[in-house]
């Protein structure tokens, strides 16, 4: 029987917890050891798990492994997506790229830079909103930093329209198709960027998990 608590990376076996034959009992400290090793493989030897980021990581890991008790303790709804916010360079994107590796066989979201969605809209128009809004599993990276779209001289808040469509998709799929995003903006700034209608939909779509304002820039 395959042991889902074991993952092999670079010829090294990592244990994420204990498997009793039916259930994996995850161990957060063992998960951190694996994530640190996998992060180095993905991003280079400069990558590391910072002690100050562990409270955020505990929430993200609980969500990813669907630990209902821990999610409840942190006010996280496993049926919603994740909206990760924090200062520039704090590691939001890296973590969202890293977390799916805890479940190698599961279907995962595709990381999409928000600006690329706008660039696509500028090129092919409203089909872009259909492509990203009506299907698929996506994490929109750097939400709020993208420019306003323009197609044949008509401006469009592209990601705002995509999020409205993703909200309808979420409801239609009964929460099966989730949306994730990373952003440098806080709730007030997101509302200013997209309007109160989109912001209200975002409350339904997302769990907000924030890095502290003083989180260091790991890219320096």
mmCIF file of C-alpha atoms in Angstrom:
data_model
loop_
_atom_site.group_PDB
_atom_site.id
_atom_site.type_symbol
_atom_site.label_atom_id
_atom_site.label_comp_id
_atom_site.label_asym_id
_atom_site.label_seq_id
_atom_site.Cartn_x
_atom_site.Cartn_y
_atom_site.Cartn_z
ATOM 1 C CA UNK A 1 0.000 0.000 0.000
ATOM 2 C CA UNK A 2 1.314 3.447 -0.892
ATOM 3 C CA UNK A 3 2.066 5.552 2.163
ATOM 4 C CA UNK A 4 0.722 9.084 1.475
ATOM 5 C CA UNK A 5 2.695 10.478 4.423
ATOM 6 C CA UNK A 6 5.977 9.835 2.592
ATOM 7 C CA UNK A 7 7.379 11.964 -0.242
ATOM 8 C CA UNK A 8 10.678 11.329 -2.037
ATOM 9 C CA UNK A 9 12.605 14.329 -3.341
ATOM 10 C CA UNK A 10 16.086 14.091 -4.836
ATOM 11 C CA UNK A 11 16.459 10.539 -3.553
ATOM 12 C CA UNK A 12 15.620 11.551 0.021
ATOM 13 C CA UNK A 13 12.451 10.338 1.724
ATOM 14 C CA UNK A 14 10.515 12.872 3.797
ATOM 15 C CA UNK A 15 7.809 11.960 6.269
ATOM 16 C CA UNK A 16 4.964 14.455 6.712
ATOM 17 C CA UNK A 17 3.416 12.534 9.605
ATOM 18 C CA UNK A 18 2.212 9.067 10.516
ATOM 19 C CA UNK A 19 -0.094 6.887 8.403
ATOM 20 C CA UNK A 20 -2.319 4.399 10.249
ATOM 21 C CA UNK A 21 -3.522 2.663 7.104
ATOM 22 C CA UNK A 22 -6.481 4.949 6.482
ATOM 23 C CA UNK A 23 -5.545 8.432 7.740
ATOM 24 C CA UNK A 24 -2.402 10.566 7.726
ATOM 25 C CA UNK A 25 -1.756 12.271 11.063
ATOM 26 C CA UNK A 26 0.302 15.225 9.922
ATOM 27 C CA UNK A 27 3.119 16.733 11.933
ATOM 28 C CA UNK A 28 3.627 20.473 11.307
ATOM 29 C CA UNK A 29 7.340 20.393 12.146
ATOM 30 C CA UNK A 30 7.943 17.540 9.704
ATOM 31 C CA UNK A 31 5.958 19.403 7.049
ATOM 32 C CA UNK A 32 8.235 22.420 7.554
ATOM 33 C CA UNK A 33 11.328 20.261 7.054
ATOM 34 C CA UNK A 34 9.917 19.006 3.756
ATOM 35 C CA UNK A 35 8.809 22.452 2.584
ATOM 36 C CA UNK A 36 12.251 23.865 3.329
ATOM 37 C CA UNK A 37 13.915 21.098 1.294
ATOM 38 C CA UNK A 38 11.420 21.345 -1.578
ATOM 39 C CA UNK A 39 11.741 25.132 -1.586
ATOM 40 C CA UNK A 40 15.495 24.850 -2.041
ATOM 41 C CA UNK A 41 14.966 22.477 -4.977
ATOM 42 C CA UNK A 42 12.432 24.821 -6.612
ATOM 43 C CA UNK A 43 13.905 28.242 -5.864
ATOM 44 C CA UNK A 44 17.577 27.704 -4.965
ATOM 45 C CA UNK A 45 19.642 27.241 -1.830
ATOM 46 C CA UNK A 46 18.867 30.770 -0.652
ATOM 47 C CA UNK A 47 15.298 29.662 0.149
ATOM 48 C CA UNK A 48 14.458 29.019 3.776
ATOM 49 C CA UNK A 49 11.496 28.854 6.093
ATOM 50 C CA UNK A 50 11.619 31.861 8.404
ATOM 51 C CA UNK A 51 10.603 31.381 12.025
ATOM 52 C CA UNK A 52 8.560 34.609 11.884
ATOM 53 C CA UNK A 53 6.479 33.142 9.019
ATOM 54 C CA UNK A 54 5.472 30.001 10.890
ATOM 55 C CA UNK A 55 2.117 31.360 12.128
ATOM 56 C CA UNK A 56 1.129 32.101 8.511
ATOM 57 C CA UNK A 57 2.466 28.759 7.342
ATOM 58 C CA UNK A 58 0.522 26.913 10.026
ATOM 59 C CA UNK A 59 -2.710 28.388 8.657
ATOM 60 C CA UNK A 60 -1.763 27.646 5.042
ATOM 61 C CA UNK A 61 -0.715 24.088 5.835
ATOM 62 C CA UNK A 62 -3.883 23.440 7.842
ATOM 63 C CA UNK A 63 -5.915 24.614 4.847
ATOM 64 C CA UNK A 64 -3.882 22.542 2.388
ATOM 65 C CA UNK A 65 -4.089 19.288 4.355
ATOM 66 C CA UNK A 66 -7.731 20.054 5.254
ATOM 67 C CA UNK A 67 -7.154 19.908 9.002
ATOM 68 C CA UNK A 68 -10.683 20.857 10.058
ATOM 69 C CA UNK A 69 -9.923 21.480 13.727
ATOM 70 C CA UNK A 70 -6.964 23.769 13.092
ATOM 71 C CA UNK A 71 -8.829 25.592 10.326
ATOM 72 C CA UNK A 72 -11.731 26.196 12.703
ATOM 73 C CA UNK A 73 -9.353 27.517 15.354
ATOM 74 C CA UNK A 74 -7.969 30.052 12.888
ATOM 75 C CA UNK A 75 -11.334 30.951 11.362
ATOM 76 C CA UNK A 76 -10.481 29.399 7.993
ATOM 77 C CA UNK A 77 -13.196 27.897 5.811
ATOM 78 C CA UNK A 78 -11.755 24.955 3.807
ATOM 79 C CA UNK A 79 -14.550 25.416 1.253
ATOM 80 C CA UNK A 80 -13.268 28.849 0.225
ATOM 81 C CA UNK A 81 -10.100 29.810 -1.628
ATOM 82 C CA UNK A 82 -7.079 31.639 -0.226
ATOM 83 C CA UNK A 83 -6.232 35.320 -0.541
ATOM 84 C CA UNK A 84 -2.689 35.848 0.727
ATOM 85 C CA UNK A 85 -1.720 39.434 1.398
ATOM 86 C CA UNK A 86 1.450 41.021 2.693
ATOM 87 C CA UNK A 87 4.279 43.375 1.791
ATOM 88 C CA UNK A 88 6.383 43.052 -1.348
ATOM 89 C CA UNK A 89 8.840 40.164 -1.223
ATOM 90 C CA UNK A 90 7.454 38.491 1.905
ATOM 91 C CA UNK A 91 7.134 35.119 0.132
ATOM 92 C CA UNK A 92 3.456 34.926 -0.868
ATOM 93 C CA UNK A 93 4.083 33.656 -4.387
ATOM 94 C CA UNK A 94 6.745 31.151 -3.368
ATOM 95 C CA UNK A 95 4.504 29.609 -0.732
ATOM 96 C CA UNK A 96 1.553 29.300 -3.105
ATOM 97 C CA UNK A 97 3.845 27.550 -5.582
ATOM 98 C CA UNK A 98 5.205 25.318 -2.844
ATOM 99 C CA UNK A 99 2.104 24.156 -0.965
ATOM 100 C CA UNK A 100 0.606 21.964 -3.741
ATOM 101 C CA UNK A 101 3.656 19.691 -3.487
ATOM 102 C CA UNK A 102 2.261 18.361 -0.206
ATOM 103 C CA UNK A 103 -0.168 16.407 -2.418
ATOM 104 C CA UNK A 104 1.704 15.397 -5.610
ATOM 105 C CA UNK A 105 -1.240 13.458 -7.079
ATOM 106 C CA UNK A 106 -4.004 15.988 -6.477
ATOM 107 C CA UNK A 107 -5.251 18.369 -9.153
ATOM 108 C CA UNK A 108 -3.827 21.794 -8.371
ATOM 109 C CA UNK A 109 -4.308 25.423 -9.337
ATOM 110 C CA UNK A 110 -2.247 27.148 -12.001
ATOM 111 C CA UNK A 111 -0.309 30.247 -10.952
ATOM 112 C CA UNK A 112 -1.235 33.112 -13.275
ATOM 113 C CA UNK A 113 0.367 36.588 -13.002
ATOM 114 C CA UNK A 114 -2.533 39.059 -12.926
ATOM 115 C CA UNK A 115 -0.783 41.328 -15.414
ATOM 116 C CA UNK A 116 -0.696 38.424 -17.911
ATOM 117 C CA UNK A 117 -4.495 38.221 -17.770
ATOM 118 C CA UNK A 118 -4.672 41.908 -18.707
ATOM 119 C CA UNK A 119 -2.107 41.481 -21.482
ATOM 120 C CA UNK A 120 -4.243 38.652 -22.877
ATOM 121 C CA UNK A 121 -7.347 40.845 -22.686
ATOM 122 C CA UNK A 122 -5.569 43.646 -24.559
ATOM 123 C CA UNK A 123 -4.750 41.148 -27.308
ATOM 124 C CA UNK A 124 -7.896 39.019 -27.682
ATOM 125 C CA UNK A 125 -10.559 40.941 -25.734
ATOM 126 C CA UNK A 126 -13.438 39.610 -23.664
ATOM 127 C CA UNK A 127 -12.710 35.957 -24.409
ATOM 128 C CA UNK A 128 -9.956 36.322 -21.807
ATOM 129 C CA UNK A 129 -12.554 36.988 -19.117
ATOM 130 C CA UNK A 130 -14.430 33.867 -20.206
ATOM 131 C CA UNK A 131 -11.234 31.788 -20.258
ATOM 132 C CA UNK A 132 -10.194 32.739 -16.728
ATOM 133 C CA UNK A 133 -13.629 33.380 -15.239
ATOM 134 C CA UNK A 134 -15.765 30.450 -16.311
ATOM 135 C CA UNK A 135 -13.572 27.402 -15.663
ATOM 136 C CA UNK A 136 -10.239 26.179 -14.384
ATOM 137 C CA UNK A 137 -8.293 26.243 -11.141
ATOM 138 C CA UNK A 138 -6.230 29.405 -10.787
ATOM 139 C CA UNK A 139 -4.201 31.428 -8.333
ATOM 140 C CA UNK A 140 -3.990 35.013 -9.557
ATOM 141 C CA UNK A 141 -0.600 36.335 -8.521
ATOM 142 C CA UNK A 142 -0.056 39.974 -7.558
ATOM 143 C CA UNK A 143 -3.733 40.890 -7.682
ATOM 144 C CA UNK A 144 -4.224 44.646 -7.805
ATOM 145 C CA UNK A 145 -0.850 45.458 -9.337
ATOM 146 C CA UNK A 146 -2.036 44.850 -12.913
ATOM 147 C CA UNK A 147 -2.852 47.759 -15.248
ATOM 148 C CA UNK A 148 -6.335 48.573 -16.513
ATOM 149 C CA UNK A 149 -7.094 46.645 -19.689
ATOM 150 C CA UNK A 150 -7.989 48.214 -23.009
ATOM 151 C CA UNK A 151 -9.489 46.542 -26.071
ATOM 152 C CA UNK A 152 -10.254 48.601 -29.152
ATOM 153 C CA UNK A 153 -10.090 51.750 -27.062
ATOM 154 C CA UNK A 154 -12.510 50.541 -24.372
ATOM 155 C CA UNK A 155 -11.078 50.341 -20.854
ATOM 156 C CA UNK A 156 -11.887 47.391 -18.590
ATOM 157 C CA UNK A 157 -11.019 46.457 -15.023
ATOM 158 C CA UNK A 158 -10.166 42.959 -16.204
ATOM 159 C CA UNK A 159 -9.446 41.185 -12.925
ATOM 160 C CA UNK A 160 -12.535 42.730 -11.373
ATOM 161 C CA UNK A 161 -14.642 41.178 -14.139
ATOM 162 C CA UNK A 162 -12.799 37.873 -13.807
ATOM 163 C CA UNK A 163 -13.482 37.794 -10.059
ATOM 164 C CA UNK A 164 -17.186 38.446 -10.625
ATOM 165 C CA UNK A 165 -17.248 35.494 -13.020
ATOM 166 C CA UNK A 166 -15.250 33.352 -10.591
ATOM 167 C CA UNK A 167 -17.849 34.120 -7.912
ATOM 168 C CA UNK A 168 -20.621 32.812 -10.180
ATOM 169 C CA UNK A 169 -18.493 29.760 -10.986
ATOM 170 C CA UNK A 170 -17.908 29.118 -7.289
ATOM 171 C CA UNK A 171 -21.643 29.193 -6.591
ATOM 172 C CA UNK A 172 -22.525 27.086 -9.631
ATOM 173 C CA UNK A 173 -19.949 24.439 -8.687
ATOM 174 C CA UNK A 174 -21.169 24.490 -5.048
ATOM 175 C CA UNK A 175 -17.694 25.488 -3.899
ATOM 176 C CA UNK A 176 -15.897 22.755 -5.819
ATOM 177 C CA UNK A 177 -13.993 25.162 -8.078
ATOM 178 C CA UNK A 178 -12.074 27.570 -5.885
ATOM 179 C CA UNK A 179 -10.062 30.677 -6.651
ATOM 180 C CA UNK A 180 -6.838 31.760 -4.969
ATOM 181 C CA UNK A 181 -4.845 34.974 -5.170
ATOM 182 C CA UNK A 182 -1.875 36.838 -3.733
ATOM 183 C CA UNK A 183 -1.809 40.597 -3.264
ATOM 184 C CA UNK A 184 0.190 43.432 -1.737
ATOM 185 C CA UNK A 185 -3.029 45.358 -1.070
ATOM 186 C CA UNK A 186 -5.109 45.441 2.083
ATOM 187 C CA UNK A 187 -8.903 45.142 2.169
ATOM 188 C CA UNK A 188 -9.502 48.886 1.833
ATOM 189 C CA UNK A 189 -7.111 49.161 -1.108
ATOM 190 C CA UNK A 190 -8.723 46.178 -2.832
ATOM 191 C CA UNK A 191 -12.129 47.820 -2.509
ATOM 192 C CA UNK A 192 -10.756 51.058 -3.961
ATOM 193 C CA UNK A 193 -9.194 49.087 -6.820
ATOM 194 C CA UNK A 194 -12.173 46.885 -7.713
ATOM 195 C CA UNK A 195 -15.233 48.476 -6.103
ATOM 196 C CA UNK A 196 -17.506 47.370 -3.287
ATOM 197 C CA UNK A 197 -19.420 44.875 -5.479
ATOM 198 C CA UNK A 198 -16.273 42.867 -6.230
ATOM 199 C CA UNK A 199 -15.041 43.251 -2.675
ATOM 200 C CA UNK A 200 -18.268 41.736 -1.323
ATOM 201 C CA UNK A 201 -17.856 38.774 -3.700
ATOM 202 C CA UNK A 202 -14.263 38.363 -2.535
ATOM 203 C CA UNK A 203 -15.498 37.845 1.020
ATOM 204 C CA UNK A 204 -17.397 34.815 -0.263
ATOM 205 C CA UNK A 205 -14.562 33.540 -2.452
ATOM 206 C CA UNK A 206 -11.610 33.879 -0.094
ATOM 207 C CA UNK A 207 -10.121 33.229 3.286
ATOM 208 C CA UNK A 208 -7.843 36.174 4.011
ATOM 209 C CA UNK A 209 -4.447 35.093 5.351
ATOM 210 C CA UNK A 210 -2.073 37.970 5.945
ATOM 211 C CA UNK A 211 1.620 38.349 6.560
ATOM 212 C CA UNK A 212 2.468 40.998 9.178
ATOM 213 C CA UNK A 213 3.301 44.457 7.834
ATOM 214 C CA UNK A 214 6.843 44.127 9.184
ATOM 215 C CA UNK A 215 7.547 40.888 7.266
ATOM 216 C CA UNK A 216 11.008 41.095 5.739
ATOM 217 C CA UNK A 217 11.696 41.223 2.021
ATOM 218 C CA UNK A 218 13.232 37.806 1.286
ATOM 219 C CA UNK A 219 14.399 38.928 -2.144
ATOM 220 C CA UNK A 220 16.994 41.345 -0.743
#
